[in-house]
PDB file of C-alpha atoms and ligand atoms in Angstrom:
ATOM      1  CA  MET A 105      73.551  88.069  85.031  1.00 35.00           C
ATOM      2  CA  GLN A 106      77.038  86.741  84.793  1.00 39.00           C
ATOM      3  CA  VAL A 107      78.203  87.116  88.371  1.00 40.00           C
ATOM      4  CA  LEU A 108      75.827  84.893  90.423  1.00 47.00           C
ATOM      5  CA  TRP A 109      77.161  86.078  93.891  1.00 46.00           C
ATOM      6  CA  ALA A 110      77.032  89.745  93.206  1.00 43.00           C
ATOM      7  CA  PRO A 111      77.046  91.510  96.659  1.00 42.00           C
ATOM      8  CA  TRP A 112      74.224  93.912  95.745  1.00 43.00           C
ATOM      9  CA  ARG A 113      72.026  90.971  94.967  1.00 47.00           C
ATOM     10  CA  MET A 114      72.731  89.219  98.151  1.00 46.00           C
ATOM     11  CA  ALA A 115      71.762  92.308 100.163  1.00 45.00           C
ATOM     12  CA  TYR A 116      68.402  92.349  98.326  1.00 47.00           C
ATOM     13  CA  ILE A 117      67.880  88.630  98.648  1.00 49.00           C
ATOM     14  CA  GLU A 118      68.516  88.208 102.299  1.00 50.00           C
ATOM     15  CA  GLY A 119      67.104  91.556 103.506  1.00 50.00           C
ATOM     16  CA  PRO A 120      65.127  93.209 105.014  1.00 51.00           C
ATOM     17  CA  LYS A 121      64.693  90.795 107.809  1.00 47.00           C
ATOM     18  CA  ARG A 122      61.092  89.581 108.524  1.00 50.00           C
ATOM     19  CA  ASP A 123      61.707  88.726 112.152  1.00 53.00           C
ATOM     20  CA  ALA A 124      63.829  90.330 114.890  1.00 69.00           C
ATOM     21  CA  GLY A 125      66.926  88.326 115.480  1.00 86.00           C
ATOM     22  CA  CYS A 126      68.726  85.868 113.284  1.00 94.00           C
ATOM     23  CA  LEU A 127      66.926  84.259 110.275  1.00 93.00           C
ATOM     24  CA  PHE A 128      68.789  80.969 110.766  1.00 96.00           C
ATOM     25  CA  CYS A 129      68.455  80.820 114.631  1.00 95.00           C
ATOM     26  CA  ASN A 130      64.747  81.652 114.242  1.00 94.00           C
ATOM     27  CA  ALA A 131      64.173  78.970 111.586  1.00 94.00           C
ATOM     28  CA  THR A 132      64.066  76.083 114.002  1.00 93.00           C
ATOM     29  CA  GLY A 133      61.390  77.707 116.196  1.00 90.00           C
ATOM     30  CA  GLY A 134      57.760  78.033 115.158  1.00 87.00           C
ATOM     31  CA  ASP A 135      56.049  76.448 112.169  1.00 92.00           C
ATOM     32  CA  ALA A 136      58.662  74.833 109.924  1.00 94.00           C
ATOM     33  CA  ARG A 137      56.659  75.304 106.730  1.00 92.00           C
ATOM     34  CA  ASP A 138      56.009  78.921 107.492  1.00 90.00           C
ATOM     35  CA  ARG A 139      59.721  79.470 107.993  1.00 92.00           C
ATOM     36  CA  LEU A 140      60.547  77.379 104.887  1.00 93.00           C
ATOM     37  CA  LEU A 141      62.690  75.043 107.091  1.00 97.00           C
ATOM     38  CA  LEU A 142      63.058  71.715 105.342  1.00 97.00           C
ATOM     39  CA  GLY A 143      64.608  70.308 108.547  1.00 97.00           C
ATOM     40  CA  THR A 144      67.559  69.851 110.741  1.00 98.00           C
ATOM     41  CA  THR A 145      70.478  67.412 111.387  1.00 98.00           C
ATOM     42  CA  ALA A 146      72.331  67.102 114.661  1.00 97.00           C
ATOM     43  CA  SER A 147      73.998  70.415 114.126  1.00 97.00           C
ATOM     44  CA  SER A 148      72.873  71.812 110.836  1.00 98.00           C
ATOM     45  CA  LEU A 149      69.666  73.109 109.214  1.00 98.00           C
ATOM     46  CA  VAL A 150      68.335  73.327 105.599  1.00 98.00           C
ATOM     47  CA  MET A 151      65.845  76.001 104.480  1.00 97.00           C
ATOM     48  CA  LEU A 152      64.435  77.504 101.274  1.00 95.00           C
ATOM     49  CA  ASN A 153      65.570  81.011 100.408  1.00 91.00           C
ATOM     50  CA  ARG A 154      62.473  83.275 100.519  1.00 85.00           C
ATOM     51  CA  PHE A 155      63.944  85.528  97.818  1.00 81.00           C
ATOM     52  CA  PRO A 156      65.357  82.785  95.489  1.00 79.00           C
ATOM     53  CA  TYR A 157      67.564  83.302  92.524  1.00 74.00           C
ATOM     54  CA  GLN A 158      66.043  80.213  91.104  1.00 77.00           C
ATOM     55  CA  ASN A 159      63.441  77.661  91.944  1.00 82.00           C
ATOM     56  CA  GLY A 160      64.883  75.348  94.674  1.00 90.00           C
ATOM     57  CA  HIS A 161      67.438  77.901  96.034  1.00 90.00           C
ATOM     58  CA  LEU A 162      68.318  76.447  99.419  1.00 95.00           C
ATOM     59  CA  MET A 163      70.503  77.539 102.344  1.00 96.00           C
ATOM     60  CA  VAL A 164      72.417  75.196 104.570  1.00 98.00           C
ATOM     61  CA  ALA A 165      73.664  76.627 107.846  1.00 98.00           C
ATOM     62  CA  PRO A 166      75.145  75.279 111.176  1.00 98.00           C
ATOM     63  CA  ARG A 167      72.787  75.511 114.108  1.00 97.00           C
ATOM     64  CA  HIS A 168      75.648  77.197 115.940  1.00 97.00           C
ATOM     65  CA  HIS A 169      75.271  81.008 115.543  1.00 97.00           C
ATOM     66  CA  THR A 170      78.691  82.305 114.439  1.00 96.00           C
ATOM     67  CA  ALA A 171      80.094  84.593 111.718  1.00 95.00           C
ATOM     68  CA  SER A 172      83.166  82.543 111.552  1.00 94.00           C
ATOM     69  CA  LEU A 173      83.763  79.078 109.923  1.00 95.00           C
ATOM     70  CA  GLY A 174      86.764  78.793 112.325  1.00 96.00           C
ATOM     71  CA  GLU A 175      84.525  78.972 115.395  1.00 97.00           C
ATOM     72  CA  LEU A 176      82.642  75.829 114.346  1.00 97.00           C
ATOM     73  CA  ALA A 177      83.869  72.688 116.087  1.00 98.00           C
ATOM     74  CA  ALA A 178      85.365  70.134 113.733  1.00 98.00           C
ATOM     75  CA  ALA A 179      82.244  67.905 114.271  1.00 98.00           C
ATOM     76  CA  GLU A 180      79.866  70.804 113.507  1.00 98.00           C
ATOM     77  CA  HIS A 181      81.806  71.603 110.229  1.00 98.00           C
ATOM     78  CA  ALA A 182      81.799  67.893 109.241  1.00 98.00           C
ATOM     79  CA  ASP A 183      77.984  67.849 109.860  1.00 98.00           C
ATOM     80  CA  LEU A 184      77.637  71.046 107.735  1.00 98.00           C
ATOM     81  CA  ALA A 185      79.674  69.666 104.928  1.00 98.00           C
ATOM     82  CA  GLU A 186      77.840  66.260 104.927  1.00 98.00           C
ATOM     83  CA  THR A 187      74.495  68.132 105.042  1.00 98.00           C
ATOM     84  CA  LEU A 188      75.512  70.237 102.102  1.00 98.00           C
ATOM     85  CA  ARG A 189      76.530  67.141 100.183  1.00 98.00           C
ATOM     86  CA  ARG A 190      73.259  65.280 100.906  1.00 98.00           C
ATOM     87  CA  ALA A 191      71.201  68.456 100.160  1.00 98.00           C
ATOM     88  CA  VAL A 192      72.746  68.621  96.683  1.00 98.00           C
ATOM     89  CA  GLY A 193      71.853  64.985  96.139  1.00 98.00           C
ATOM     90  CA  SER A 194      68.257  65.493  97.266  1.00 98.00           C
ATOM     91  CA  LEU A 195      67.806  68.568  95.077  1.00 96.00           C
ATOM     92  CA  ALA A 196      69.100  66.568  92.120  1.00 96.00           C
ATOM     93  CA  GLU A 197      66.591  63.792  92.943  1.00 95.00           C
ATOM     94  CA  ALA A 198      63.620  66.229  93.313  1.00 94.00           C
ATOM     95  CA  LEU A 199      64.208  68.823  90.615  1.00 92.00           C
ATOM     96  CA  HIS A 200      66.655  67.199  88.161  1.00 93.00           C
ATOM     97  CA  PRO A 201      68.685  70.291  87.625  1.00 92.00           C
ATOM     98  CA  GLU A 202      71.539  70.156  85.020  1.00 93.00           C
ATOM     99  CA  GLY A 203      74.063  71.856  87.403  1.00 92.00           C
ATOM    100  CA  PHE A 204      74.520  73.687  90.770  1.00 93.00           C
ATOM    101  CA  ASN A 205      76.110  76.805  92.026  1.00 91.00           C
ATOM    102  CA  LEU A 206      77.352  76.539  95.683  1.00 92.00           C
ATOM    103  CA  GLY A 207      78.474  79.682  97.446  1.00 91.00           C
ATOM    104  CA  MET A 208      79.235  81.190 100.787  1.00 92.00           C
ATOM    105  CA  ASN A 209      79.685  84.814 101.427  1.00 89.00           C
ATOM    106  CA  LEU A 210      81.796  85.497 104.591  1.00 90.00           C
ATOM    107  CA  GLY A 211      81.376  89.079 105.949  1.00 88.00           C
ATOM    108  CA  ALA A 212      79.109  91.916 104.888  1.00 85.00           C
ATOM    109  CA  CYS A 213      81.730  93.308 102.456  1.00 84.00           C
ATOM    110  CA  ALA A 214      81.750  89.920 100.651  1.00 82.00           C
ATOM    111  CA  GLY A 215      77.936  90.139 100.230  1.00 80.00           C
ATOM    112  CA  ALA A 216      76.597  88.244 103.162  1.00 81.00           C
ATOM    113  CA  GLY A 217      73.103  89.514 103.837  1.00 80.00           C
ATOM    114  CA  VAL A 218      73.084  87.704 107.166  1.00 84.00           C
ATOM    115  CA  ALA A 219      76.684  88.360 108.079  1.00 88.00           C
ATOM    116  CA  ASP A 220      76.688  87.067 111.668  1.00 94.00           C
ATOM    117  CA  HIS A 221      75.631  83.453 110.847  1.00 96.00           C
ATOM    118  CA  VAL A 222      77.553  81.506 108.226  1.00 96.00           C
ATOM    119  CA  HIS A 223      75.614  79.629 105.556  1.00 96.00           C
ATOM    120  CA  TRP A 224      75.909  77.979 102.176  1.00 96.00           C
ATOM    121  CA  HIS A 225      73.715  78.783  99.240  1.00 93.00           C
ATOM    122  CA  ILE A 226      72.683  76.065  96.840  1.00 94.00           C
ATOM    123  CA  VAL A 227      71.225  77.120  93.583  1.00 90.00           C
ATOM    124  CA  PRO A 228      70.115  74.512  91.006  1.00 90.00           C
ATOM    125  CA  ARG A 229      70.797  75.439  87.448  1.00 88.00           C
ATOM    126  CA  TRP A 230      69.269  74.513  84.113  1.00 84.00           C
ATOM    127  CA  ALA A 231      70.784  75.234  80.690  1.00 80.00           C
ATOM    128  CA  GLY A 232      69.439  78.578  79.465  1.00 72.00           C
ATOM    129  CA  ASP A 233      68.183  79.624  82.926  1.00 71.00           C
ATOM    130  CA  THR A 234      70.264  82.734  82.858  1.00 58.00           C
ATOM    131  CA  ASN A 235      67.802  84.288  80.467  1.00 47.00           C
ATOM    132  CA  PHE A 236      64.982  83.593  82.976  1.00 48.00           C
ATOM    133  CA  MET A 237      66.833  84.758  86.131  1.00 47.00           C
ATOM    134  CA  PRO A 238      66.668  88.546  85.619  1.00 46.00           C
ATOM    135  CA  VAL A 239      62.921  88.160  85.134  1.00 44.00           C
ATOM    136  CA  VAL A 240      62.568  86.174  88.423  1.00 47.00           C
ATOM    137  CA  ALA A 241      64.757  88.721  90.179  1.00 48.00           C
ATOM    138  CA  GLU A 242      62.147  91.377  89.529  1.00 47.00           C
ATOM    139  CA  VAL A 243      59.412  89.300  91.198  1.00 45.00           C
ATOM    140  CA  LYS A 244      59.426  90.290  94.791  1.00 42.00           C
ATOM    141  CA  VAL A 245      57.849  87.292  96.544  1.00 43.00           C
ATOM    142  CA  MET A 246      55.791  84.427  95.234  1.00 48.00           C
ATOM    143  CA  PRO A 247      54.579  82.758  98.496  1.00 53.00           C
ATOM    144  CA  GLN A 248      52.522  80.075  96.821  1.00 61.00           C
ATOM    145  CA  HIS A 249      55.294  79.100  94.429  1.00 79.00           C
ATOM    146  CA  LEU A 250      57.619  78.846  97.362  1.00 84.00           C
ATOM    147  CA  LEU A 251      55.223  76.678  99.316  1.00 88.00           C
ATOM    148  CA  ASP A 252      54.802  74.465  96.267  1.00 88.00           C
ATOM    149  CA  THR A 253      58.526  74.021  96.027  1.00 91.00           C
ATOM    150  CA  TYR A 254      58.653  73.345  99.785  1.00 93.00           C
ATOM    151  CA  GLU A 255      56.142  70.504  99.470  1.00 93.00           C
ATOM    152  CA  ARG A 256      57.872  69.150  96.495  1.00 92.00           C
ATOM    153  CA  LEU A 257      61.171  69.074  98.282  1.00 96.00           C
ATOM    154  CA  ARG A 258      59.918  67.616 101.552  1.00 94.00           C
ATOM    155  CA  GLY A 259      59.739  64.173 100.218  1.00 93.00           C
ATOM    156  CA  ALA A 260      63.387  64.191  98.956  1.00 96.00           C
ATOM    157  CA  PHE A 261      64.663  65.710 102.256  1.00 97.00           C
ATOM    158  CA  GLY A 262      62.991  63.072 104.450  1.00 96.00           C
ATOM    159  CA  TRP A 263      66.348  62.377 105.909  1.00 97.00           C
ATOM    160  CA  LEU A 264      66.067  65.695 107.885  1.00 98.00           C
ATOM    161  CA  ARG A 265      64.214  66.026 111.224  1.00 96.00           C
ATOM    162  CA  VAL A 266      61.427  68.481 111.186  1.00 93.00           C
ATOM    163  CA  PRO A 267      60.907  70.239 114.560  1.00 79.00           C
ATOM    164  CA  THR A 268      57.408  69.922 115.924  1.00 72.00           C
TER     165      THR A 268
HETATM  166 ZN1   ZN B 577      71.994  82.731 113.974  1.00 87.41          ZN
END
């Protein structure tokens, strides 16, 4: 898999929706672990992707529901960028990847599965993992694996608030 952000893959990864409404707006309500929410900052949230490319695939989104980066206030975008920066650091600490892919798909035609709420993808990478990824891609959902990853990351993401 040479093109990591292939649109057809994103449609598979982010859909179909489990809940009515927006995945990101819903993430801050209900049980955080059930929703794979690692936590929130003043105006951003960090969650695991339920259909990961790779172990530790996270999404960082503003809490403000918008399809447009331009509609974020400067302070909201600054918080988003800082949250992205810190999330990469915490993933490095927890999983020791050898690299990362960071990506944002704006608009359905660009591959956004949730096109109406902007979000960053963070995918940790290890040398040689491309041979493993197509295999992972065929595995639909591994709930226990996801929860194991969630628990493992919680410690490193202690700087986030977890809604109760
Ligand atoms: Zn939303």
